[in-house]
């Protein structure tokens, strides 16, 4: 009997802000479930080329709130995505108000956090880009 990866679930406090953040990363909404009885919404997002659900992030929004969010609990680690141009992605995120917690000084890896404090690792697809200013001297902000 084999095992198959389904998705990563993340609880969110502000569904619209969280969807907007993941869309900045390039994910698109694949499916949505509104559960009136359970009073929650599930939104599944994935990279467009993986719309078969292979790499879903499930955002779980509890309609009555979740006062524990956003906590700094890191019990599940982080989500990781490769991007075609890490410098371009980080610039786009910064232009949209996202803090780059660990800048891509090495041209290979960066970390950001979602509105719900989820750690997101961004990795340059293929070979690392050459280190370049201003990123090469950017300091870490907070933690990732």
JSON list of C-alpha atoms in Angstrom, two decimals:
[
{"chain": "A", "resi": 1, "resn": "UNK", "atom": "CA", "xyz": [0.00, 0.00, 0.00]},
{"chain": "A", "resi": 2, "resn": "UNK", "atom": "CA", "xyz": [1.57, 3.29, -1.14]},
{"chain": "A", "resi": 3, "resn": "UNK", "atom": "CA", "xyz": [1.36, 6.75, 0.31]},
{"chain": "A", "resi": 4, "resn": "UNK", "atom": "CA", "xyz": [0.52, 9.88, -1.70]},
{"chain": "A", "resi": 5, "resn": "UNK", "atom": "CA", "xyz": [1.10, 13.50, -0.71]},
{"chain": "A", "resi": 6, "resn": "UNK", "atom": "CA", "xyz": [-2.20, 15.43, -0.63]},
{"chain": "A", "resi": 7, "resn": "UNK", "atom": "CA", "xyz": [-1.70, 18.93, 0.75]},
{"chain": "A", "resi": 8, "resn": "UNK", "atom": "CA", "xyz": [-0.40, 21.10, 3.58]},
{"chain": "A", "resi": 9, "resn": "UNK", "atom": "CA", "xyz": [-3.08, 22.68, 5.79]},
{"chain": "A", "resi": 10, "resn": "UNK", "atom": "CA", "xyz": [-2.57, 26.10, 7.33]},
{"chain": "A", "resi": 11, "resn": "UNK", "atom": "CA", "xyz": [-5.08, 27.86, 9.58]},
{"chain": "A", "resi": 12, "resn": "UNK", "atom": "CA", "xyz": [-5.60, 31.50, 8.61]},
{"chain": "A", "resi": 13, "resn": "UNK", "atom": "CA", "xyz": [-7.12, 34.47, 10.39]},
{"chain": "A", "resi": 14, "resn": "UNK", "atom": "CA", "xyz": [-7.87, 36.68, 7.35]},
{"chain": "A", "resi": 15, "resn": "UNK", "atom": "CA", "xyz": [-8.80, 34.55, 4.36]},
{"chain": "A", "resi": 16, "resn": "UNK", "atom": "CA", "xyz": [-8.66, 37.36, 1.79]},
{"chain": "A", "resi": 17, "resn": "UNK", "atom": "CA", "xyz": [-5.23, 38.59, 2.95]},
{"chain": "A", "resi": 18, "resn": "UNK", "atom": "CA", "xyz": [-3.88, 35.04, 2.94]},
{"chain": "A", "resi": 19, "resn": "UNK", "atom": "CA", "xyz": [-5.22, 34.29, -0.55]},
{"chain": "A", "resi": 20, "resn": "UNK", "atom": "CA", "xyz": [-3.70, 37.56, -1.82]},
{"chain": "A", "resi": 21, "resn": "UNK", "atom": "CA", "xyz": [-0.31, 36.58, -0.31]},
{"chain": "A", "resi": 22, "resn": "UNK", "atom": "CA", "xyz": [-0.27, 33.12, -1.89]},
{"chain": "A", "resi": 23, "resn": "UNK", "atom": "CA", "xyz": [-1.37, 34.63, -5.22]},
{"chain": "A", "resi": 24, "resn": "UNK", "atom": "CA", "xyz": [1.69, 36.92, -5.03]},
{"chain": "A", "resi": 25, "resn": "UNK", "atom": "CA", "xyz": [3.75, 33.73, -4.87]},
{"chain": "A", "resi": 26, "resn": "UNK", "atom": "CA", "xyz": [2.03, 32.56, -8.06]},
{"chain": "A", "resi": 27, "resn": "UNK", "atom": "CA", "xyz": [-0.49, 30.09, -6.64]},
{"chain": "A", "resi": 28, "resn": "UNK", "atom": "CA", "xyz": [-4.07, 30.02, -7.88]},
{"chain": "A", "resi": 29, "resn": "UNK", "atom": "CA", "xyz": [-7.27, 28.88, -6.23]},
{"chain": "A", "resi": 30, "resn": "UNK", "atom": "CA", "xyz": [-8.11, 25.37, -7.39]},
{"chain": "A", "resi": 31, "resn": "UNK", "atom": "CA", "xyz": [-11.09, 24.58, -5.22]},
{"chain": "A", "resi": 32, "resn": "UNK", "atom": "CA", "xyz": [-13.15, 25.98, -2.34]},
{"chain": "A", "resi": 33, "resn": "UNK", "atom": "CA", "xyz": [-15.38, 24.31, 0.22]},
{"chain": "A", "resi": 34, "resn": "UNK", "atom": "CA", "xyz": [-17.83, 26.31, 2.35]},
{"chain": "A", "resi": 35, "resn": "UNK", "atom": "CA", "xyz": [-19.07, 24.25, 5.30]},
{"chain": "A", "resi": 36, "resn": "UNK", "atom": "CA", "xyz": [-22.09, 25.94, 6.92]},
{"chain": "A", "resi": 37, "resn": "UNK", "atom": "CA", "xyz": [-22.53, 23.27, 9.60]},
{"chain": "A", "resi": 38, "resn": "UNK", "atom": "CA", "xyz": [-18.86, 23.31, 10.66]},
{"chain": "A", "resi": 39, "resn": "UNK", "atom": "CA", "xyz": [-18.64, 27.09, 10.10]},
{"chain": "A", "resi": 40, "resn": "UNK", "atom": "CA", "xyz": [-15.39, 27.00, 8.12]},
{"chain": "A", "resi": 41, "resn": "UNK", "atom": "CA", "xyz": [-14.05, 27.59, 4.62]},
{"chain": "A", "resi": 42, "resn": "UNK", "atom": "CA", "xyz": [-11.32, 25.56, 2.95]},
{"chain": "A", "resi": 43, "resn": "UNK", "atom": "CA", "xyz": [-9.46, 27.09, 0.01]},
{"chain": "A", "resi": 44, "resn": "UNK", "atom": "CA", "xyz": [-7.02, 24.94, -1.97]},
{"chain": "A", "resi": 45, "resn": "UNK", "atom": "CA", "xyz": [-4.30, 26.77, -3.89]},
{"chain": "A", "resi": 46, "resn": "UNK", "atom": "CA", "xyz": [-1.53, 25.41, -6.09]},
{"chain": "A", "resi": 47, "resn": "UNK", "atom": "CA", "xyz": [0.85, 26.42, -8.86]},
{"chain": "A", "resi": 48, "resn": "UNK", "atom": "CA", "xyz": [-1.18, 26.64, -12.11]},
{"chain": "A", "resi": 49, "resn": "UNK", "atom": "CA", "xyz": [0.84, 23.89, -13.78]},
{"chain": "A", "resi": 50, "resn": "UNK", "atom": "CA", "xyz": [0.02, 21.54, -10.90]},
{"chain": "A", "resi": 51, "resn": "UNK", "atom": "CA", "xyz": [-3.75, 22.00, -10.90]},
{"chain": "A", "resi": 52, "resn": "UNK", "atom": "CA", "xyz": [-4.20, 18.28, -10.37]},
{"chain": "A", "resi": 53, "resn": "UNK", "atom": "CA", "xyz": [-3.77, 19.00, -6.65]},
{"chain": "A", "resi": 54, "resn": "UNK", "atom": "CA", "xyz": [-0.25, 17.59, -6.44]},
{"chain": "A", "resi": 55, "resn": "UNK", "atom": "CA", "xyz": [1.10, 20.60, -4.53]},
{"chain": "A", "resi": 56, "resn": "UNK", "atom": "CA", "xyz": [-1.88, 22.10, -2.72]},
{"chain": "A", "resi": 57, "resn": "UNK", "atom": "CA", "xyz": [-1.86, 24.43, 0.22]},
{"chain": "A", "resi": 58, "resn": "UNK", "atom": "CA", "xyz": [-5.17, 24.19, 2.07]},
{"chain": "A", "resi": 59, "resn": "UNK", "atom": "CA", "xyz": [-6.11, 27.42, 3.83]},
{"chain": "A", "resi": 60, "resn": "UNK", "atom": "CA", "xyz": [-8.55, 26.71, 6.66]},
{"chain": "A", "resi": 61, "resn": "UNK", "atom": "CA", "xyz": [-10.60, 29.70, 7.79]},
{"chain": "A", "resi": 62, "resn": "UNK", "atom": "CA", "xyz": [-12.81, 29.30, 10.86]},
{"chain": "A", "resi": 63, "resn": "UNK", "atom": "CA", "xyz": [-15.75, 31.69, 10.58]},
{"chain": "A", "resi": 64, "resn": "UNK", "atom": "CA", "xyz": [-15.97, 32.25, 14.33]},
{"chain": "A", "resi": 65, "resn": "UNK", "atom": "CA", "xyz": [-12.30, 33.22, 14.51]},
{"chain": "A", "resi": 66, "resn": "UNK", "atom": "CA", "xyz": [-9.18, 31.57, 15.85]},
{"chain": "A", "resi": 67, "resn": "UNK", "atom": "CA", "xyz": [-7.70, 33.65, 18.63]},
{"chain": "A", "resi": 68, "resn": "UNK", "atom": "CA", "xyz": [-4.49, 31.60, 18.60]},
{"chain": "A", "resi": 69, "resn": "UNK", "atom": "CA", "xyz": [-3.56, 33.15, 15.22]},
{"chain": "A", "resi": 70, "resn": "UNK", "atom": "CA", "xyz": [-1.17, 34.45, 14.26]},
{"chain": "A", "resi": 71, "resn": "UNK", "atom": "CA", "xyz": [1.03, 32.71, 16.77]},
{"chain": "A", "resi": 72, "resn": "UNK", "atom": "CA", "xyz": [4.70, 32.10, 16.23]},
{"chain": "A", "resi": 73, "resn": "UNK", "atom": "CA", "xyz": [4.34, 28.35, 16.51]},
{"chain": "A", "resi": 74, "resn": "UNK", "atom": "CA", "xyz": [6.61, 26.63, 14.02]},
{"chain": "A", "resi": 75, "resn": "UNK", "atom": "CA", "xyz": [5.45, 23.08, 14.70]},
{"chain": "A", "resi": 76, "resn": "UNK", "atom": "CA", "xyz": [5.09, 22.18, 11.03]},
{"chain": "A", "resi": 77, "resn": "UNK", "atom": "CA", "xyz": [8.20, 23.88, 9.62]},
{"chain": "A", "resi": 78, "resn": "UNK", "atom": "CA", "xyz": [7.65, 25.74, 6.36]},
{"chain": "A", "resi": 79, "resn": "UNK", "atom": "CA", "xyz": [6.28, 25.57, 2.84]},
{"chain": "A", "resi": 80, "resn": "UNK", "atom": "CA", "xyz": [8.88, 25.56, 0.06]},
{"chain": "A", "resi": 81, "resn": "UNK", "atom": "CA", "xyz": [8.57, 26.63, -3.58]},
{"chain": "A", "resi": 82, "resn": "UNK", "atom": "CA", "xyz": [11.03, 27.02, -6.42]},
{"chain": "A", "resi": 83, "resn": "UNK", "atom": "CA", "xyz": [10.75, 30.24, -8.43]},
{"chain": "A", "resi": 84, "resn": "UNK", "atom": "CA", "xyz": [12.16, 31.13, -11.88]},
{"chain": "A", "resi": 85, "resn": "UNK", "atom": "CA", "xyz": [13.83, 34.34, -10.62]},
{"chain": "A", "resi": 86, "resn": "UNK", "atom": "CA", "xyz": [14.30, 34.71, -6.88]},
{"chain": "A", "resi": 87, "resn": "UNK", "atom": "CA", "xyz": [15.33, 38.37, -7.14]},
{"chain": "A", "resi": 88, "resn": "UNK", "atom": "CA", "xyz": [12.26, 39.26, -9.17]},
{"chain": "A", "resi": 89, "resn": "UNK", "atom": "CA", "xyz": [9.97, 37.34, -6.79]},
{"chain": "A", "resi": 90, "resn": "UNK", "atom": "CA", "xyz": [11.43, 39.01, -3.70]},
{"chain": "A", "resi": 91, "resn": "UNK", "atom": "CA", "xyz": [11.18, 42.46, -5.30]},
{"chain": "A", "resi": 92, "resn": "UNK", "atom": "CA", "xyz": [7.53, 41.84, -6.20]},
{"chain": "A", "resi": 93, "resn": "UNK", "atom": "CA", "xyz": [6.80, 40.70, -2.64]},
{"chain": "A", "resi": 94, "resn": "UNK", "atom": "CA", "xyz": [8.56, 43.77, -1.16]},
{"chain": "A", "resi": 95, "resn": "UNK", "atom": "CA", "xyz": [6.70, 46.07, -3.58]},
{"chain": "A", "resi": 96, "resn": "UNK", "atom": "CA", "xyz": [3.50, 44.57, -2.15]},
{"chain": "A", "resi": 97, "resn": "UNK", "atom": "CA", "xyz": [4.46, 45.14, 1.49]},
{"chain": "A", "resi": 98, "resn": "UNK", "atom": "CA", "xyz": [5.87, 41.69, 2.32]},
{"chain": "A", "resi": 99, "resn": "UNK", "atom": "CA", "xyz": [8.94, 41.61, 4.58]},
{"chain": "A", "resi": 100, "resn": "UNK", "atom": "CA", "xyz": [11.79, 39.45, 3.31]},
{"chain": "A", "resi": 101, "resn": "UNK", "atom": "CA", "xyz": [12.90, 37.80, 6.56]},
{"chain": "A", "resi": 102, "resn": "UNK", "atom": "CA", "xyz": [15.93, 36.07, 5.05]},
{"chain": "A", "resi": 103, "resn": "UNK", "atom": "CA", "xyz": [16.97, 37.87, 1.85]},
{"chain": "A", "resi": 104, "resn": "UNK", "atom": "CA", "xyz": [18.42, 35.89, -1.08]},
{"chain": "A", "resi": 105, "resn": "UNK", "atom": "CA", "xyz": [21.99, 37.04, -0.41]},
{"chain": "A", "resi": 106, "resn": "UNK", "atom": "CA", "xyz": [23.33, 33.88, -2.02]},
{"chain": "A", "resi": 107, "resn": "UNK", "atom": "CA", "xyz": [21.06, 34.12, -5.08]},
{"chain": "A", "resi": 108, "resn": "UNK", "atom": "CA", "xyz": [19.52, 30.83, -4.05]},
{"chain": "A", "resi": 109, "resn": "UNK", "atom": "CA", "xyz": [17.28, 31.00, -0.98]},
{"chain": "A", "resi": 110, "resn": "UNK", "atom": "CA", "xyz": [14.95, 33.45, 0.76]},
{"chain": "A", "resi": 111, "resn": "UNK", "atom": "CA", "xyz": [12.33, 33.21, 3.50]},
{"chain": "A", "resi": 112, "resn": "UNK", "atom": "CA", "xyz": [9.16, 35.24, 4.01]},
{"chain": "A", "resi": 113, "resn": "UNK", "atom": "CA", "xyz": [6.13, 34.86, 6.27]},
{"chain": "A", "resi": 114, "resn": "UNK", "atom": "CA", "xyz": [2.48, 34.81, 5.31]},
{"chain": "A", "resi": 115, "resn": "UNK", "atom": "CA", "xyz": [-0.08, 37.07, 7.03]},
{"chain": "A", "resi": 116, "resn": "UNK", "atom": "CA", "xyz": [-0.65, 34.14, 9.42]},
{"chain": "A", "resi": 117, "resn": "UNK", "atom": "CA", "xyz": [3.05, 33.81, 10.27]},
{"chain": "A", "resi": 118, "resn": "UNK", "atom": "CA", "xyz": [3.64, 30.72, 8.14]},
{"chain": "A", "resi": 119, "resn": "UNK", "atom": "CA", "xyz": [7.28, 30.44, 7.09]},
{"chain": "A", "resi": 120, "resn": "UNK", "atom": "CA", "xyz": [7.72, 30.20, 3.30]},
{"chain": "A", "resi": 121, "resn": "UNK", "atom": "CA", "xyz": [11.03, 29.15, 1.73]},
{"chain": "A", "resi": 122, "resn": "UNK", "atom": "CA", "xyz": [11.70, 30.40, -1.80]},
{"chain": "A", "resi": 123, "resn": "UNK", "atom": "CA", "xyz": [14.42, 28.62, -3.78]},
{"chain": "A", "resi": 124, "resn": "UNK", "atom": "CA", "xyz": [15.92, 29.69, -7.09]},
{"chain": "A", "resi": 125, "resn": "UNK", "atom": "CA", "xyz": [15.03, 27.13, -9.73]},
{"chain": "A", "resi": 126, "resn": "UNK", "atom": "CA", "xyz": [18.16, 25.54, -11.18]},
{"chain": "A", "resi": 127, "resn": "UNK", "atom": "CA", "xyz": [21.51, 27.16, -10.46]},
{"chain": "A", "resi": 128, "resn": "UNK", "atom": "CA", "xyz": [21.79, 30.00, -7.97]},
{"chain": "A", "resi": 129, "resn": "UNK", "atom": "CA", "xyz": [21.85, 33.52, -9.38]},
{"chain": "A", "resi": 130, "resn": "UNK", "atom": "CA", "xyz": [25.03, 35.53, -8.90]},
{"chain": "A", "resi": 131, "resn": "UNK", "atom": "CA", "xyz": [24.94, 37.48, -5.61]},
{"chain": "A", "resi": 132, "resn": "UNK", "atom": "CA", "xyz": [23.92, 41.06, -6.37]},
{"chain": "A", "resi": 133, "resn": "UNK", "atom": "CA", "xyz": [23.29, 44.26, -4.48]},
{"chain": "A", "resi": 134, "resn": "UNK", "atom": "CA", "xyz": [21.24, 45.39, -2.72]},
{"chain": "A", "resi": 135, "resn": "UNK", "atom": "CA", "xyz": [20.29, 41.84, -1.72]},
{"chain": "A", "resi": 136, "resn": "UNK", "atom": "CA", "xyz": [23.85, 40.65, -1.08]},
{"chain": "A", "resi": 137, "resn": "UNK", "atom": "CA", "xyz": [24.13, 43.02, 1.91]},
{"chain": "A", "resi": 138, "resn": "UNK", "atom": "CA", "xyz": [20.56, 42.91, 3.18]},
{"chain": "A", "resi": 139, "resn": "UNK", "atom": "CA", "xyz": [20.25, 41.86, 6.81]},
{"chain": "A", "resi": 140, "resn": "UNK", "atom": "CA", "xyz": [17.76, 39.37, 8.14]},
{"chain": "A", "resi": 141, "resn": "UNK", "atom": "CA", "xyz": [14.53, 40.82, 9.50]},
{"chain": "A", "resi": 142, "resn": "UNK", "atom": "CA", "xyz": [12.95, 38.92, 12.36]},
{"chain": "A", "resi": 143, "resn": "UNK", "atom": "CA", "xyz": [13.24, 35.19, 11.92]},
{"chain": "A", "resi": 144, "resn": "UNK", "atom": "CA", "xyz": [12.01, 32.64, 9.47]}
]
